[in-house]
Amino acid sequence: MKHSYKIFGAMLLSAAVFTSCADMDPLEFNFEKPASIEGMEYLADYGALKEYSAGNPNISSNFKLGAALAATDYNANGVVTRLANANFDEIVAGNEMKMASIVNDKGDMDFSTVEAFVRNANENGISIYGHTLAWHSQQPVKWLNAMLADKPIEINPDDLVEKEDYTIDYTKIASFPFYPMGYSPDFSPEEGLISLSDAGWYQYFAADNMGLEAEKKYKVSVTYKSPVDASITVVLRWGWGGDQSFEKKLALSTTDEWSEASVQFDEPLGGANGFIVFQLSGVENQRICFKDLTVSHSDAAGPATYMESLIDNGDMEGDDAHNFFVKENSGSTINRISAGAGVNGGRGARIESKGSQADAWESQFWIASNKDINAGDKIHLKFDYRADGGCAGTSVSIQTHMGPGDYIYWQSGYPDVSFSSDWQTYDKTITIDEGACRGGIMQSLAFNMSPNATDGVYYIDNVVLEIEKQGNGIPLTPEEKKDTLTWAMDKWISGMMEACEGNVHAWDVVNEALSGGNPDGDGVYALQHATESSVNNFFWQDYMGDLDYVRTAVRLARQYGPEDIKLFVNDYNLESDWDKNGKLKSLIEWIKRWESDGVTKIDGIGTQMHISCYANKGTQESKKNAIENMFKLMAATGKLVRVSELDMGYVDESGTSLKTEDLTQAQHREMSDLYKWIIKKYVEIVPANQQYGITQWCITDAPASSSWRTGEPVGLWDLNYNRKHTYAGFADGLGGK
């Protein structure tokens, strides 16, 4: 096909003869063709790319041929602008419509570049595809994290609080633990320390090795019962010589109920550690009982104590199960929350256990912490629980593990859980012992669910696992974080839609959501989540949930965008042959999950296709088979199909990705043929009413300075805007040649 309108040939004089613009006259003299031009003259006979898709009866009239570019380049109204307007129906900003390009570290938004981009595109009659609304990369990380920072606790430095330094519970002592000074009191669980002597004066240690600090003023408090009014001399000492002691009278009143009394020492302790002696006189044959003794001091308020959650989705009402693992009857360990297994028929953990298993760990349930738990940490565990069948009436032990299944110790320190057929609540706080840790840490609690003699089912719901912390700020709860980010997403999406003034009708609403792994073993790739190495990214799903972050983005885009807005989920490696299109199959399943609320609607799927042409024929055939299967899978969803970021490199027989300067003309033509094949397969497989379009991600080859596929032959034009062989393959594919 030869067209009278030619666009964007060389900027170089030698190339002008073959690829000149329509308003440029050929030079009036002859010259010998340079070697770089030999065999490329035919490219001058091609028209603008969009003429070919418009002229193909098998391509939908709504099909958009797109190009990615920098919005600033397009706004400059130069060569990039003219090339895009002449060859494409639609343009995509590579970066300028992403959140980090618009929202600064303080949350201020500047849409000036976007507004100019939209205005210029409208004037030129070319549409814009929006890229992207919800992503983990190129986000204003500092602002988003700052909103999730701890809530400051206002503390008046002049306010004093009582801080406990030492306590002893006499009801837990079986026999006198200190050095006897002529008298040793008795002990009992009911009455604690029993002070009873027939002597007119006697004394004994009440506390020793208290670890007190010098220069602090201490108060001694007791809980007591006394049959008579009494006055006890409390001796607070920090050594045996000189003046290393204080004495104060502690007044006790007659009472047969546990009562409290205290005495304040007004002078600072002269040394460290310390011990206490009680001296009694005039109370012979009187049974005075002490339940406990506490030593404390007044100090500035300092850090506050609060509880920080170690899990997400504790009520289990969402699908996010990354803190909860189940193993049934020696089967696989998987993440799982079950519908109908919770309190009042909600969601919860459900664990089947066959009767008379050889070991109690044949069936197990794990609560996995979001971060390491250290020896000495105070941990609060609470949950609702019940059982059916043979599991009712059993007592389940709790172990410590690292990751689920990585056993550490047979006993966590938590009491066993006694199941019955009725819902009960377990609520215990303990301090994690060193023996329950490995290297000083543990990561999950494991419930051994197979002590039952006959078959049955265990149920657990409304899990709380939290750690006691101190500081001048209290972390936001998961609910507060979700609410905060919902507000931030609303501000961002509403601002973007307002800036576009209803002129951008299609968007990547969610970009690159899926990981490449399947940790829960359900056959569906998990979504991406933050790791220690992803500090420069921000994963909305970590705080809003795997389902709700997408549903919220879709809801807001439809709320603030134009009525006919089309929303796509965009991802890469959907054409992968190594997993038989496993990522695409997983994405299709996730779309079903996101849409299962009956409200959320995703219009289409975008496949990035950052691919390579392979010299190895077997490898290339495998890649082509996977691409063809991808189009079939996408078409079968009934949703719009968009090739969103198509570009191509070249890999030689040794597996090396070649740079542009290293390619032969034959290899360029191989790439051209592959472009033609891909586009023809798209048109052949995707029904016309599902053909949204194809976007070429790189107009020109990548320069050596590029961070994207550095120096590779990814464009349809070279760096001087000369057409390449790939231009012909692209045009032929669009034209159905």
XYZ file of C-alpha atoms in Angstrom:
737
model
C 0.000 0.000 0.000
C 1.366 3.380 -0.934
C -0.086 6.501 0.583
C 0.423 10.084 -0.456
C 0.821 11.228 3.186
C 4.257 10.289 4.568
C 5.215 11.134 8.137
C 8.503 11.407 9.950
C 11.377 10.184 8.017
C 14.939 11.031 8.840
C 16.185 14.209 10.329
C 19.381 13.309 8.519
C 19.868 14.618 5.007
C 20.650 11.216 3.543
C 17.415 9.716 4.832
C 15.227 12.565 3.648
C 14.914 11.144 0.153
C 13.229 8.014 1.420
C 11.139 9.040 4.423
C 10.450 12.743 3.957
C 7.380 14.526 5.201
C 4.728 15.275 2.597
C 5.549 18.975 2.494
C 9.278 18.426 1.854
C 10.506 18.212 -1.749
C 13.160 15.649 -2.741
C 16.587 17.095 -3.461
C 17.366 17.662 -7.164
C 20.539 15.573 -7.424
C 21.628 11.963 -7.313
C 23.962 10.287 -4.870
C 25.011 6.768 -3.937
C 22.851 5.221 -1.224
C 24.675 4.802 2.103
C 24.931 1.240 3.416
C 22.610 2.165 6.310
C 19.818 2.921 3.832
C 20.295 -0.090 1.571
C 17.222 -2.326 1.674
C 15.052 0.160 3.619
C 13.675 2.231 0.755
C 10.386 0.357 0.917
C 9.585 2.030 4.249
C 8.920 5.294 2.415
C 5.914 3.646 0.794
C 4.147 3.146 4.123
C 1.557 5.561 5.372
C 0.820 6.628 8.926
C 0.226 3.685 11.249
C -3.332 4.547 12.207
C -4.392 4.404 8.534
C -3.844 0.642 8.604
C -6.012 -0.122 11.634
C -8.708 2.226 10.311
C -8.691 0.410 6.984
C -8.902 -3.134 8.366
C -12.519 -4.404 8.417
C -11.634 -6.951 11.101
C -10.604 -4.260 13.573
C -13.268 -2.533 15.647
C -14.092 1.064 14.842
C -13.517 1.740 18.554
C -9.971 0.319 18.398
C -7.336 2.708 19.765
C -3.802 2.633 18.401
C -1.746 4.149 21.187
C 1.743 5.433 21.911
C 3.469 6.080 25.222
C 5.432 9.287 25.555
C 6.422 11.954 28.037
C 3.623 14.447 28.570
C 6.200 17.237 28.671
C 7.481 16.187 25.223
C 3.954 16.225 23.850
C 3.244 19.595 25.434
C 6.371 21.002 23.733
C 4.553 20.757 20.374
C 7.651 19.503 18.597
C 8.637 16.395 16.695
C 7.129 14.012 19.274
C 3.806 15.849 19.148
C 3.634 15.732 15.352
C 4.672 12.090 15.174
C 2.049 11.077 17.761
C -0.756 13.078 16.138
C -0.003 11.652 12.689
C 0.367 7.991 13.622
C -1.763 7.248 16.683
C -5.321 7.566 17.977
C -4.373 7.690 21.641
C -1.426 8.692 23.826
C -0.320 7.554 27.285
C 1.892 9.561 29.616
C 4.756 7.350 30.742
C 5.090 8.997 34.160
C 3.368 12.357 34.480
C -0.058 10.975 35.420
C 1.339 8.768 38.192
C 0.783 9.837 41.760
C 4.378 10.680 42.719
C 4.605 13.089 39.758
C 1.714 15.124 41.130
C 1.568 14.719 44.921
C 4.538 15.994 46.927
C 5.850 14.932 50.341
C 3.304 17.187 52.073
C 0.307 15.933 50.110
C 0.052 19.020 47.905
C -1.079 18.261 44.347
C 0.108 19.998 41.156
C -1.865 19.022 38.061
C -0.519 21.758 35.762
C 1.349 19.352 33.454
C -1.688 17.045 33.256
C -4.036 19.936 32.533
C -1.823 21.159 29.682
C -1.481 17.587 28.363
C -5.256 17.089 28.279
C -5.834 20.502 26.729
C -3.261 19.950 23.972
C -4.560 16.461 23.177
C -8.111 17.774 22.893
C -7.009 20.516 20.520
C -5.215 17.938 18.373
C -8.130 15.496 18.337
C -6.244 12.666 20.005
C -7.446 10.818 23.118
C -5.521 10.150 26.351
C -5.380 6.872 28.241
C -4.836 7.394 31.992
C -1.897 5.624 33.617
C -2.300 4.925 36.560
C -4.563 5.384 39.628
C -3.529 2.680 42.132
C 0.005 1.276 42.049
C 2.743 0.468 44.546
C 5.548 2.195 42.660
C 6.056 5.922 42.025
C 3.911 6.868 44.998
C 4.413 9.827 47.391
C 5.815 7.441 49.988
C 6.806 10.077 52.554
C 3.351 11.642 52.599
C 1.492 8.353 52.730
C 3.702 6.962 55.494
C 3.504 10.227 57.430
C -0.284 9.922 57.545
C 0.118 6.444 59.028
C 2.584 7.576 61.700
C 1.869 7.042 65.394
C -0.588 9.397 67.036
C 1.439 11.588 69.418
C 0.631 11.339 73.107
C 0.607 14.709 74.813
C 2.638 14.441 78.003
C 3.121 17.320 80.478
C 6.710 17.048 81.709
C 5.573 18.513 85.041
C 3.079 15.700 85.590
C 4.352 12.932 87.859
C 3.313 9.311 87.660
C 3.947 6.385 89.955
C 6.401 3.938 88.402
C 6.715 0.465 89.835
C 10.279 -0.687 90.527
C 9.814 -3.927 92.447
C 6.964 -6.159 93.505
C 6.656 -9.467 95.335
C 3.514 -11.576 95.550
C 3.619 -13.457 98.849
C 0.706 -15.732 97.860
C 3.004 -17.366 95.267
C 5.748 -18.203 97.814
C 5.849 -21.623 99.514
C 8.552 -20.989 102.122
C 10.628 -18.095 103.459
C 13.080 -17.145 100.643
C 15.367 -14.733 102.509
C 18.087 -14.888 105.108
C 16.449 -15.609 108.514
C 17.124 -13.099 111.299
C 15.852 -15.171 114.214
C 12.331 -15.341 112.806
C 10.895 -16.735 109.580
C 7.224 -16.082 108.717
C 4.969 -18.720 107.182
C 3.281 -18.477 103.753
C 0.012 -19.677 102.217
C -1.810 -19.081 98.889
C -4.766 -17.578 100.755
C -3.025 -15.381 103.337
C 0.359 -14.700 101.770
C 3.063 -13.815 104.339
C 1.817 -14.608 107.846
C 3.540 -12.526 110.526
C 2.854 -14.219 113.903
C 5.252 -14.361 116.871
C 4.986 -14.526 120.644
C 8.070 -12.290 120.979
C 7.667 -8.683 122.109
C 9.951 -7.542 119.269
C 10.957 -9.390 116.110
C 12.103 -8.682 112.559
C 12.525 -10.379 109.172
C 13.380 -9.621 105.552
C 10.338 -8.568 103.533
C 12.272 -8.041 100.264
C 15.832 -8.404 98.996
C 17.899 -7.660 95.870
C 15.330 -5.168 94.604
C 17.495 -3.517 91.932
C 16.674 0.005 93.118
C 18.596 3.025 91.853
C 20.492 5.597 93.883
C 19.191 9.171 94.140
C 15.530 8.207 93.833
C 12.896 8.630 96.535
C 10.962 5.410 97.046
C 7.567 4.478 98.418
C 6.805 1.089 99.994
C 3.221 -0.174 99.722
C 1.610 -3.337 101.109
C -1.714 -5.146 100.881
C -2.550 -6.494 104.337
C -5.039 -7.847 106.907
C -4.623 -7.158 110.603
C -6.700 -8.100 113.685
C -5.415 -4.995 115.543
C -4.145 -1.504 114.883
C -0.421 -1.814 114.473
C 2.667 0.242 113.698
C 5.468 -1.514 111.796
C 8.931 -0.084 111.311
C 9.905 -0.378 107.659
C 13.675 -0.353 107.246
C 14.887 0.476 103.743
C 18.593 -0.277 103.398
C 21.183 -0.322 100.599
C 24.122 -1.691 102.594
C 25.224 -2.881 106.033
C 27.582 -0.151 107.214
C 27.316 3.422 108.505
C 24.132 5.359 107.801
C 23.000 3.209 104.868
C 19.374 2.899 105.901
C 16.103 4.768 106.395
C 13.351 3.896 108.830
C 9.686 4.817 108.583
C 6.607 3.803 110.571
C 3.875 2.051 108.567
C 0.463 2.319 110.206
C -1.955 -0.625 109.851
C -5.618 -0.480 110.818
C -7.757 -3.284 112.127
C -9.353 -5.037 109.146
C -10.373 -8.533 108.058
C -10.483 -7.467 104.366
C -7.449 -6.908 102.182
C -6.473 -3.244 102.592
C -3.622 -1.056 101.402
C -1.087 1.016 103.282
C 2.095 2.781 102.228
C 4.973 4.844 103.515
C 6.995 7.423 101.549
C 10.727 7.850 102.100
C 11.480 11.528 101.547
C 15.243 11.217 101.206
C 16.876 9.828 98.052
C 18.353 6.368 98.283
C 22.075 6.588 98.924
C 23.038 3.491 96.938
C 21.813 0.890 94.473
C 19.966 -2.449 94.797
C 18.421 -2.355 98.321
C 16.393 -4.551 100.657
C 13.555 -4.121 103.181
C 13.233 -5.366 106.761
C 10.008 -5.341 108.792
C 10.384 -4.753 112.537
C 7.362 -5.447 114.753
C 6.795 -4.589 118.413
C 3.782 -4.869 120.697
C 1.869 -7.188 118.344
C 2.937 -10.492 119.746
C 0.540 -13.369 119.080
C -1.296 -11.235 116.471
C -1.800 -12.798 113.011
C -0.925 -10.025 110.535
C -1.007 -11.100 106.873
C 0.632 -9.462 103.856
C -0.580 -10.344 100.340
C 2.090 -8.392 98.447
C 4.657 -5.608 98.645
C 5.489 -2.994 95.993
C 8.298 -0.455 95.796
C 7.734 2.534 93.509
C 8.838 6.088 92.867
C 7.296 9.228 91.347
C 8.770 10.424 88.078
C 7.929 12.398 84.971
C 5.264 10.710 82.906
C 7.678 9.500 80.185
C 6.628 6.997 77.517
C 3.058 5.745 77.531
C 2.122 2.065 77.479
C -0.136 0.883 74.655
C -0.992 -2.296 72.735
C 0.045 -2.688 69.089
C -1.651 -5.255 66.845
C 0.536 -7.951 65.306
C -2.047 -9.181 62.766
C -4.489 -7.850 60.168
C -8.096 -8.852 59.510
C -8.492 -10.254 63.025
C -12.278 -10.506 62.672
C -11.646 -12.601 59.530
C -14.478 -10.918 57.656
C -12.180 -10.019 54.747
C -10.513 -12.525 52.433
C -7.038 -11.497 53.561
C -5.753 -14.595 55.381
C -2.005 -13.957 55.445
C -1.921 -14.213 59.272
C -3.930 -17.442 59.464
C -2.779 -20.891 58.356
C -4.511 -24.271 58.518
C -3.320 -27.865 58.178
C -5.874 -30.671 58.262
C -5.078 -34.350 58.843
C -1.417 -34.132 57.717
C -2.347 -32.227 54.566
C -0.738 -29.080 53.139
C -0.319 -25.919 55.172
C -2.321 -23.137 53.516
C -3.645 -19.641 54.227
C -7.371 -19.940 54.771
C -10.432 -18.251 56.201
C -13.750 -20.072 55.735
C -17.202 -18.616 55.113
C -19.787 -19.558 57.749
C -17.180 -20.685 60.291
C -17.269 -17.594 62.491
C -19.487 -16.219 65.233
C -23.051 -15.623 64.021
C -22.315 -17.370 60.736
C -19.603 -14.937 59.636
C -16.142 -15.800 58.403
C -13.678 -17.644 60.607
C -11.093 -20.402 60.808
C -12.376 -23.953 60.360
C -10.086 -26.919 61.093
C -11.165 -30.517 60.527
C -9.552 -33.230 62.639
C -10.030 -36.972 62.240
C -10.304 -38.992 65.412
C -7.449 -40.836 67.145
C -4.618 -39.297 65.155
C -1.150 -40.573 66.038
C 0.062 -37.074 66.983
C -1.638 -33.930 68.218
C -0.114 -31.914 65.365
C -1.739 -33.867 62.512
C -4.203 -30.970 62.256
C -3.011 -27.490 63.234
C -3.984 -23.832 63.217
C -1.461 -20.993 63.188
C -1.645 -17.315 64.034
C 1.353 -15.737 62.303
C 2.639 -12.380 63.529
C 3.421 -9.591 61.079
C 6.815 -9.179 62.758
C 9.189 -10.985 65.082
C 8.151 -11.446 68.722
C 11.103 -11.225 71.096
C 11.747 -13.022 74.358
C 10.490 -10.782 77.151
C 7.699 -9.219 75.074
C 4.316 -9.035 76.771
C 1.753 -10.521 74.347
C -2.040 -10.369 74.568
C -3.938 -13.209 72.847
C -7.717 -13.225 72.565
C -10.142 -15.157 70.340
C -13.587 -16.760 70.224
C -13.690 -20.550 69.848
C -15.904 -23.618 69.806
C -15.949 -27.175 68.380
C -18.295 -29.752 66.860
C -18.402 -33.548 67.103
C -15.473 -35.289 68.704
C -13.509 -32.051 69.007
C -15.893 -30.703 71.665
C -14.541 -31.477 75.107
C -10.882 -31.552 74.016
C -8.013 -29.482 75.361
C -5.692 -28.009 72.715
C -2.119 -26.939 73.437
C -0.357 -23.897 71.944
C 3.238 -24.147 70.678
C 5.662 -21.557 69.364
C 6.976 -21.714 65.801
C 8.974 -19.476 63.516
C 7.013 -19.571 60.269
C 4.049 -21.953 60.375
C 5.422 -25.493 60.587
C 8.903 -24.377 61.704
C 8.660 -25.792 65.233
C 10.466 -24.140 68.167
C 8.973 -25.267 71.486
C 6.164 -27.510 72.690
C 4.692 -24.897 75.040
C 4.211 -21.188 74.335
C 3.428 -20.186 77.886
C -0.278 -19.835 77.126
C -2.636 -22.203 78.971
C -4.318 -24.940 76.927
C -7.618 -24.133 75.203
C -10.591 -26.188 76.456
C -13.120 -26.507 73.619
C -16.859 -27.084 73.978
C -19.785 -26.896 71.574
C -20.613 -23.342 72.754
C -18.744 -20.219 71.727
C -16.284 -19.108 74.418
C -13.691 -16.352 74.633
C -10.023 -17.004 75.363
C -8.246 -13.936 76.787
C -4.716 -14.217 78.197
C -1.663 -11.969 78.449
C 1.769 -13.517 79.032
C 5.432 -12.595 78.768
C 7.227 -14.680 76.150
C 9.913 -16.831 77.728
C 13.391 -17.248 76.239
C 12.837 -21.007 76.039
C 9.899 -20.496 73.658
C 12.132 -18.651 71.180
C 14.901 -19.440 68.738
C 17.696 -16.913 68.760
C 15.548 -14.788 71.023
C 12.549 -14.591 68.667
C 9.408 -16.459 67.623
C 6.952 -15.648 64.833
C 3.785 -17.692 65.167
C 1.567 -19.556 67.617
C 0.640 -23.105 66.624
C -2.485 -24.838 67.949
C -2.233 -28.644 67.963
C -5.759 -29.590 66.930
C -5.704 -33.420 66.942
C -6.190 -34.649 70.498
C -9.783 -35.723 69.672
C -10.793 -39.404 69.835
C -13.462 -39.107 67.108
C -13.920 -36.917 64.046
C -14.829 -33.284 64.567
C -14.282 -29.663 63.619
C -12.714 -26.725 65.493
C -13.718 -23.091 64.905
C -11.834 -19.871 65.787
C -12.886 -16.256 65.139
C -12.211 -12.655 66.209
C -8.502 -13.082 66.844
C -6.523 -10.444 68.724
C -2.745 -10.776 68.888
C -1.028 -7.670 70.167
C 2.154 -6.619 71.902
C 2.641 -4.185 74.765
C 4.702 -1.195 73.693
C 5.945 2.005 75.228
C 6.487 5.315 73.514
C 5.238 8.834 73.030
C 3.030 7.793 70.146
C 0.306 5.193 69.695
C 0.138 3.360 66.331
C -3.049 3.739 64.349
C -5.305 0.725 64.433
C -5.768 -1.215 61.175
C -9.200 0.390 60.858
C -7.747 3.881 61.304
C -5.056 3.211 58.700
C -7.634 1.958 56.221
C -9.852 4.996 56.798
C -6.877 7.343 56.419
C -5.772 5.809 53.130
C -9.328 5.728 51.801
C -9.359 9.487 52.369
C -5.964 9.874 50.655
C -7.081 7.793 47.654
C -10.269 9.852 47.433
C -8.254 13.094 47.440
C -5.911 11.772 44.746
C -8.494 10.280 42.377
C -11.007 13.114 42.723
C -8.216 15.637 42.088
C -7.032 13.786 38.983
C -10.531 13.447 37.555
C -11.194 17.132 38.165
C -7.961 18.070 36.389
C -8.926 15.925 33.378
C -12.360 17.596 33.214
C -14.040 14.414 31.980
C -11.766 14.165 28.935
C -9.911 10.960 29.890
C -12.309 8.070 29.386
C -10.092 5.041 30.095
C -7.675 4.266 32.932
C -5.392 1.678 34.440
C -7.322 1.727 37.687
C -4.930 -0.813 39.229
C -1.416 -1.515 38.016
C 0.765 -4.580 38.629
C -1.218 -5.963 41.553
C -0.068 -9.584 41.370
C 3.093 -11.203 42.632
C 4.588 -14.205 40.916
C 4.169 -16.516 43.894
C 1.553 -18.770 45.433
C 2.435 -19.028 49.159
C -0.954 -20.323 50.308
C -0.994 -23.186 47.795
C -4.440 -22.432 46.353
C -3.141 -22.234 42.776
C -3.748 -18.472 42.514
C -0.856 -16.021 42.654
C -1.006 -13.739 45.687
C -1.060 -9.967 45.438
C 2.152 -8.066 45.968
C 2.918 -6.893 49.508
C 5.704 -4.882 51.099
C 8.963 -6.564 52.061
C 12.044 -5.227 53.822
C 13.545 -4.356 50.430
C 10.529 -2.376 49.184
C 10.940 0.738 51.341
C 10.622 3.025 48.311
C 7.248 1.560 47.341
C 3.860 1.865 48.984
C 1.420 -1.055 48.894
C -2.144 0.151 49.437
C -3.304 -3.441 49.859
C -1.173 -3.830 53.013
C -3.527 -1.462 54.800
C -6.778 -1.476 52.822
C -6.893 -5.217 52.131
C -6.446 -7.228 48.954
C -10.092 -6.782 47.991
C -10.992 -3.342 49.270
C -8.073 -1.386 47.848
C -9.144 -2.348 44.324
C -12.841 -1.966 45.050
C -12.220 1.481 46.534
C -10.151 2.641 43.552
C -12.853 1.438 41.148
C -15.616 3.083 43.182
C -13.830 6.438 43.324
C -12.911 6.407 39.631
C -16.549 5.847 38.691
C -17.742 8.407 41.257
C -15.518 11.229 39.991
C -14.813 10.198 36.387
C -16.976 10.532 33.269
C -20.050 8.327 32.980
C -18.550 6.238 30.157
C -15.222 5.627 31.900
C -13.520 2.289 31.169
C -11.369 0.792 33.913
C -8.596 -1.727 33.311
C -6.351 -3.868 35.470
C -2.875 -3.802 33.940
C -0.045 -6.281 34.589
C 3.088 -7.814 33.120
C 4.169 -11.392 32.320
C 0.634 -12.352 31.351
C 2.119 -13.858 28.164
C 4.647 -15.941 30.139
C 5.333 -19.437 28.851
C 7.276 -20.685 31.887
C 4.122 -20.887 34.012
C 1.682 -21.606 31.180
C 0.056 -18.165 31.540
C -0.344 -18.795 35.275
C -0.202 -15.124 36.168
C -2.984 -14.254 33.730
C -5.136 -17.113 35.037
C -4.566 -15.794 38.552
C -5.448 -12.244 37.511
C -8.696 -13.459 35.990
C -9.509 -15.197 39.286
C -8.685 -12.040 41.256
C -10.995 -10.009 39.016
C -13.785 -12.445 39.895
C -13.009 -11.912 43.588
C -12.958 -8.118 43.276
C -16.257 -8.183 41.378
C -17.907 -10.701 43.732
C -19.464 -7.878 45.781
C -21.891 -7.321 42.921
C -20.933 -3.637 42.743
C -17.359 -3.489 41.515
C -16.967 -3.683 37.740
C -13.662 -3.937 35.882
C -14.062 -3.326 32.156
C -10.874 -4.730 30.755
C -7.468 -6.343 31.138
C -4.235 -4.752 29.984
C -1.257 -6.931 29.099
C 2.057 -5.091 29.070
C 4.025 -7.404 26.726
C 7.583 -6.167 27.250
C 8.816 -9.045 25.132
C 11.818 -10.188 23.087
C 12.323 -11.824 19.740
C 14.390 -14.987 20.174
C 16.920 -16.339 17.704
C 16.373 -19.807 19.151
C 13.446 -21.190 17.184
C 12.272 -23.554 19.927
C 12.226 -20.757 22.475
C 10.433 -18.429 20.079
C 7.776 -21.008 19.304
C 7.113 -21.531 23.028
C 6.749 -17.766 23.501
C 4.371 -17.472 20.570
C 2.204 -20.320 21.850
C 1.906 -18.559 25.227
C 1.019 -15.244 23.551
C -1.693 -16.921 21.512
C -3.045 -18.644 24.612
C -3.009 -15.324 26.460
C -5.252 -13.709 23.861
C -7.621 -16.688 24.035
C -7.831 -16.509 27.845
C -8.389 -12.759 27.800
C -11.034 -13.008 25.115
C -12.852 -15.724 27.065
C -13.438 -13.295 29.959
C -15.742 -11.196 27.781
C -13.848 -8.092 28.914
C -12.057 -5.513 26.819
C -8.574 -6.621 25.777
C -5.778 -4.072 25.608
C -2.127 -4.591 24.732
C -0.982 -1.805 27.001
C 2.808 -1.498 26.808
C 4.113 -3.380 23.779
C 7.839 -3.194 23.063
C 10.426 -5.696 21.865
C 14.104 -6.508 22.247
C 16.205 -9.226 20.623
C 17.864 -12.245 22.293
C 20.496 -14.163 20.365
C 21.231 -17.907 20.418
C 23.480 -17.527 23.483
C 20.664 -15.887 25.458
C 22.172 -12.390 25.291
C 19.920 -9.362 24.865
C 21.478 -7.416 21.997
C 21.982 -3.667 21.851
C 20.658 -1.768 18.855
C 24.067 -1.255 17.265
C 24.735 -5.016 17.337
C 21.657 -6.097 15.362
C 21.858 -7.248 11.760
C 19.282 -6.294 9.146
C 18.053 -9.895 9.219
C 17.458 -9.714 12.960
C 15.566 -6.427 12.548
C 13.343 -8.183 10.019
C 12.740 -11.070 12.442
C 11.466 -8.523 14.926
C 9.288 -6.978 12.249
C 7.734 -10.356 11.496
C 7.034 -10.974 15.176
C 5.267 -7.616 15.543
C 3.125 -8.467 12.521
C 2.296 -11.917 13.917
C 1.317 -10.552 17.377
C -1.018 -7.906 15.978
C -2.611 -10.327 13.518
C -3.208 -12.841 16.346
C -4.812 -10.108 18.437
C -7.202 -9.240 15.615
C -7.855 -12.885 14.805
C -8.560 -14.067 18.379
C -10.099 -11.062 20.163
C -13.700 -10.380 19.061
C -14.207 -6.922 17.588
C -16.399 -5.766 20.476
C -13.566 -6.579 22.921
C -10.773 -4.915 20.929
C -9.859 -1.859 22.979
C -6.499 -1.346 21.283
C -2.733 -1.725 21.202
C -0.235 0.753 22.634
C 3.418 0.836 21.534
C 5.401 1.657 24.678
C 8.571 2.925 22.972
C 8.289 5.159 19.918
C 12.046 5.116 19.384
C 14.880 2.820 20.384
C 16.143 3.250 23.937
C 19.206 5.513 24.225
C 22.254 4.454 26.212
C 21.160 6.824 28.981
C 17.728 5.247 29.352
C 16.763 3.388 32.511
C 14.310 1.309 30.461
C 15.849 -1.507 28.351
C 19.033 0.527 28.001
C 20.313 0.760 24.426
C 17.901 -1.881 23.109
C 16.062 -1.792 19.736
C 12.612 -1.351 21.294
C 11.195 1.338 18.983
C 9.406 1.525 15.648
C 11.644 4.505 14.835
C 15.330 4.870 15.572
C 16.737 7.677 17.714
C 16.772 10.009 14.682
C 13.089 9.255 14.004
C 13.857 7.101 10.944
C 11.374 4.322 10.404
C 12.689 0.828 11.090
C 11.752 -2.558 9.711
C 9.554 -2.991 12.782
C 7.446 -0.074 11.549
C 6.560 -2.126 8.493
C 5.750 -5.216 10.538
C 3.525 -3.168 12.843
C 1.725 -1.580 9.891
C 1.318 -4.901 8.098
C -0.153 -6.486 11.211
C -2.653 -3.656 11.602
C -3.535 -3.822 7.941
C -4.029 -7.571 7.968
C -1.373 -8.050 5.290
